[in-house]
Amino acid sequence: MHHRPAVEIRTLYYAYPDGTPALRGVGLTIEEGESVGIVGPNGAGKSTLLLHLNGILMGQGEVRIFDLPVEKKNLREIRRRVGLVFQDPDDQLFSPTVFDDVAFGPINMGLSQAEVAVAVSQALEEVGIAGMEKRSAYHLSYGQKKRAAIATVLSMNPDLLVLDEPSSNLDPRARNEFSALLQEMRITKILVTHDLPFVFENCDRVVIMSRGKIAADGDSFSILSDEALLSEHGLELPYGFYPVPRETAQDSQDREREN
Amino acid sequence: MTHVFLDEYSDLESPIHQLDPRAKLVGCIALIVICVTTPSNLYAAFAAYLGLEIILVLLSRLPWKHVLKRMLIVLPFILVVAVFLPFFNKGGGSYNLGPVTVSAHGLLVLWNVAAKSTVSVLAVILLSSTTPFPELLKGMEKLKVPHLLTTIMSFMYRYIFVLMDEMQRMRRARDSRGWSGKWLWQAKVIGHMIAALFLRSYERGERVYAAMLARGYDGGARTIYLYDFGVMELGFTALVILFPLAARLIVGG
């Protein structure tokens, strides 16, 4: 069987124009259908790594997205397949109306007027803010802005969804609803955040980044329950939060059989 | 924080609101050009322009309160001219108004400014209150206004209140730390705030650009335009151009 990972990064180095090294030899493979949380302290290089996933930044080393190397001639295709949602929805939503914002990607992809209209209404429907097409993003609540921001990439029908700090600034209810929305979406997801409970809720696999390198990589429970490992990289679970091993479908079947 | 949008009431439904923005834009510019080039002594022509605009306001079902409130913007200009009125004394007879003397010529200048600014501003209010700004921008793009220009205006529309909110937050942070604004040396703080606002906007610009690139932006101008320049538009444009033109020629003839 032909094996095709969603993301394949090998020995990626990147330094900012002022010489500050941001990525020092990152290697990471993410399979299709996975939901991966990238966590780490501020300045660990998480956001820089994200910008390499669709070629906004290009460092030294190899980045392949669905087997396509990230290089100039593939950017169009890669940017369609990778939906990158930035942290601040006020950056993501730059058009005068929600419709224009959600239509921006499909229009750039060269879809026809009718196709764009369909893509926009489907994307808004999917994130639960149908009917807000004519609004200005300024008039949306923060939770609605986050949803609209996701819709702006869903309308491009991506195969990989990359979210930078998806839970920041959301109140508990909006955060829960947002988490439920993410879990409904059945595509490969990468979440970059320091909200560890949010990662635990949404991801099967956690990668710790620290000082421009991958410091740890494993299933959510084993990483997030390793207090020593977390604190070594400046991370900490909120007081009173203890991860419990997640019950997989297999587990519950086994138990039913035992009973 | 809530702000009043530039295009308040542009989401009403009326025959005027439904028109293709291009028709309204062309009509508005034509009316303004005809008005400002009309000699100021053709009083009836100005009455005709104003009459046309009043009919359009009625057709568009805009609340008069809103229109009149927006009209207040012309007052400062008229007042400035009024203040300098006594200094226009190039003859044409003069009138004594208490302590000051004004000339007929001066009054004509005042009338000129008042009439033309009123008609022009009302035309712009009509345009902006019956056309959502994003649609207006798309109309401009269709009329071959450079993409760069419309993009800048679209960012302005999107971000002006975001920036105003940012300024407001900085002002609160400043005042919370005992800033009184009474002393000259405190003026420096305002400079710092402007610099901070500039830097923040600059950084936001970079992030927005990254967000645009991430969705396949390549500098091309492609928009979806849902209007057709049909019979209604043709009729509207003809009316708004030909009626004032005819009024002016007949009165001036």
mmCIF file of C-alpha atoms in Angstrom, chain A residues 51 54 56 76 79-80 82-84 86 88-97 99-110 112-113 116-117 134 136-139 145 152-153 156, chain B residues 1-3 5 11 132-135 137-138 154-155 157-163 165 203-205 207-227:
data_model
loop_
_atom_site.group_PDB
_atom_site.id
_atom_site.type_symbol
_atom_site.label_atom_id
_atom_site.label_comp_id
_atom_site.label_asym_id
_atom_site.label_seq_id
_atom_site.Cartn_x
_atom_site.Cartn_y
_atom_site.Cartn_z
ATOM 1 C CA LEU A 51 4.116 29.200 8.602
ATOM 2 C CA ASN A 54 2.044 26.342 3.482
ATOM 3 C CA ILE A 56 4.716 31.491 3.812
ATOM 4 C CA ARG A 76 -1.051 27.183 -5.127
ATOM 5 C CA ARG A 79 -2.300 26.541 0.023
ATOM 6 C CA ARG A 80 -5.553 25.047 -1.140
ATOM 7 C CA VAL A 82 -3.616 23.415 3.948
ATOM 8 C CA GLY A 83 -6.142 25.593 5.762
ATOM 9 C CA LEU A 84 -4.147 27.821 8.076
ATOM 10 C CA PHE A 86 -4.309 32.499 12.465
ATOM 11 C CA ASP A 88 -6.344 36.691 15.917
ATOM 12 C CA PRO A 89 -9.564 36.515 13.902
ATOM 13 C CA ASP A 90 -9.176 40.217 13.210
ATOM 14 C CA ASP A 91 -6.157 39.268 11.098
ATOM 15 C CA GLN A 92 -7.898 36.370 9.424
ATOM 16 C CA LEU A 93 -11.043 38.365 8.624
ATOM 17 C CA PHE A 94 -9.799 41.298 6.608
ATOM 18 C CA SER A 95 -12.640 41.819 4.143
ATOM 19 C CA PRO A 96 -15.501 44.253 4.562
ATOM 20 C CA THR A 97 -18.090 41.467 4.909
ATOM 21 C CA PHE A 99 -19.131 36.713 2.690
ATOM 22 C CA ASP A 100 -16.146 38.374 1.044
ATOM 23 C CA ASP A 101 -13.829 36.844 3.608
ATOM 24 C CA VAL A 102 -15.094 33.318 3.208
ATOM 25 C CA ALA A 103 -15.166 33.788 -0.571
ATOM 26 C CA PHE A 104 -11.593 35.087 -0.695
ATOM 27 C CA GLY A 105 -9.899 31.684 -0.872
ATOM 28 C CA PRO A 106 -12.309 30.104 -3.387
ATOM 29 C CA ILE A 107 -12.082 33.182 -5.622
ATOM 30 C CA ASN A 108 -8.292 32.986 -5.566
ATOM 31 C CA MET A 109 -8.574 29.319 -6.460
ATOM 32 C CA GLY A 110 -10.390 30.404 -9.585
ATOM 33 C CA SER A 112 -16.797 30.331 -10.751
ATOM 34 C CA GLN A 113 -19.229 32.741 -9.171
ATOM 35 C CA VAL A 116 -17.976 30.305 -4.778
ATOM 36 C CA ALA A 117 -21.481 31.045 -3.504
ATOM 37 C CA LYS A 134 -23.560 40.386 4.909
ATOM 38 C CA SER A 136 -19.005 43.066 8.932
ATOM 39 C CA ALA A 137 -16.596 40.956 10.973
ATOM 40 C CA TYR A 138 -16.406 43.885 13.361
ATOM 41 C CA HIS A 139 -19.991 43.227 14.418
ATOM 42 C CA LYS A 145 -15.307 35.566 14.647
ATOM 43 C CA THR A 152 -12.600 31.137 5.545
ATOM 44 C CA VAL A 153 -10.401 28.065 5.093
ATOM 45 C CA MET A 156 -11.320 26.026 0.166
ATOM 46 C CA MET B 1 -17.353 49.287 21.763
ATOM 47 C CA THR B 2 -19.873 50.188 19.122
ATOM 48 C CA HIS B 3 -19.412 52.701 16.408
ATOM 49 C CA PHE B 5 -20.783 52.814 10.460
ATOM 50 C CA ASP B 11 -29.215 47.729 4.344
ATOM 51 C CA PRO B 132 -23.276 49.217 1.511
ATOM 52 C CA PHE B 133 -19.666 50.333 1.377
ATOM 53 C CA PRO B 134 -18.333 46.920 0.272
ATOM 54 C CA GLU B 135 -20.753 46.968 -2.672
ATOM 55 C CA LEU B 137 -16.057 49.350 -3.623
ATOM 56 C CA LYS B 138 -16.943 46.486 -5.933
ATOM 57 C CA SER B 154 -11.625 48.217 1.980
ATOM 58 C CA PHE B 155 -8.982 47.785 4.693
ATOM 59 C CA TYR B 157 -13.495 50.245 6.281
ATOM 60 C CA ARG B 158 -12.611 46.973 7.993
ATOM 61 C CA TYR B 159 -9.959 48.193 10.398
ATOM 62 C CA ILE B 160 -10.755 51.787 11.293
ATOM 63 C CA PHE B 161 -12.859 50.775 14.290
ATOM 64 C CA VAL B 162 -10.400 48.073 15.301
ATOM 65 C CA LEU B 163 -7.778 50.826 15.450
ATOM 66 C CA ASP B 165 -10.764 50.504 19.863
ATOM 67 C CA GLU B 203 2.509 44.390 12.508
ATOM 68 C CA ARG B 204 -1.156 43.729 11.915
ATOM 69 C CA GLY B 205 -0.553 44.529 8.272
ATOM 70 C CA ARG B 207 -0.177 39.293 9.759
ATOM 71 C CA VAL B 208 -3.092 40.163 7.494
ATOM 72 C CA TYR B 209 -0.845 39.779 4.472
ATOM 73 C CA ALA B 210 0.234 36.342 5.695
ATOM 74 C CA ALA B 211 -3.443 35.432 6.118
ATOM 75 C CA MET B 212 -4.099 36.591 2.556
ATOM 76 C CA LEU B 213 -1.187 34.569 1.174
ATOM 77 C CA ALA B 214 -2.346 31.522 3.108
ATOM 78 C CA ARG B 215 -5.569 31.640 1.127
ATOM 79 C CA GLY B 216 -3.879 31.819 -2.225
ATOM 80 C CA TYR B 217 -3.645 35.575 -2.727
ATOM 81 C CA ASP B 218 -1.419 36.457 -5.661
ATOM 82 C CA GLY B 219 -2.152 40.155 -6.070
ATOM 83 C CA GLY B 220 -4.926 39.518 -8.564
ATOM 84 C CA ALA B 221 -8.167 41.449 -8.353
ATOM 85 C CA ARG B 222 -11.083 39.082 -8.551
ATOM 86 C CA THR B 223 -14.394 39.894 -7.037
ATOM 87 C CA ILE B 224 -17.898 38.625 -7.284
ATOM 88 C CA TYR B 225 -20.291 41.223 -8.568
ATOM 89 C CA LEU B 226 -23.938 40.372 -8.285
ATOM 90 C CA TYR B 227 -25.492 43.436 -9.948
#
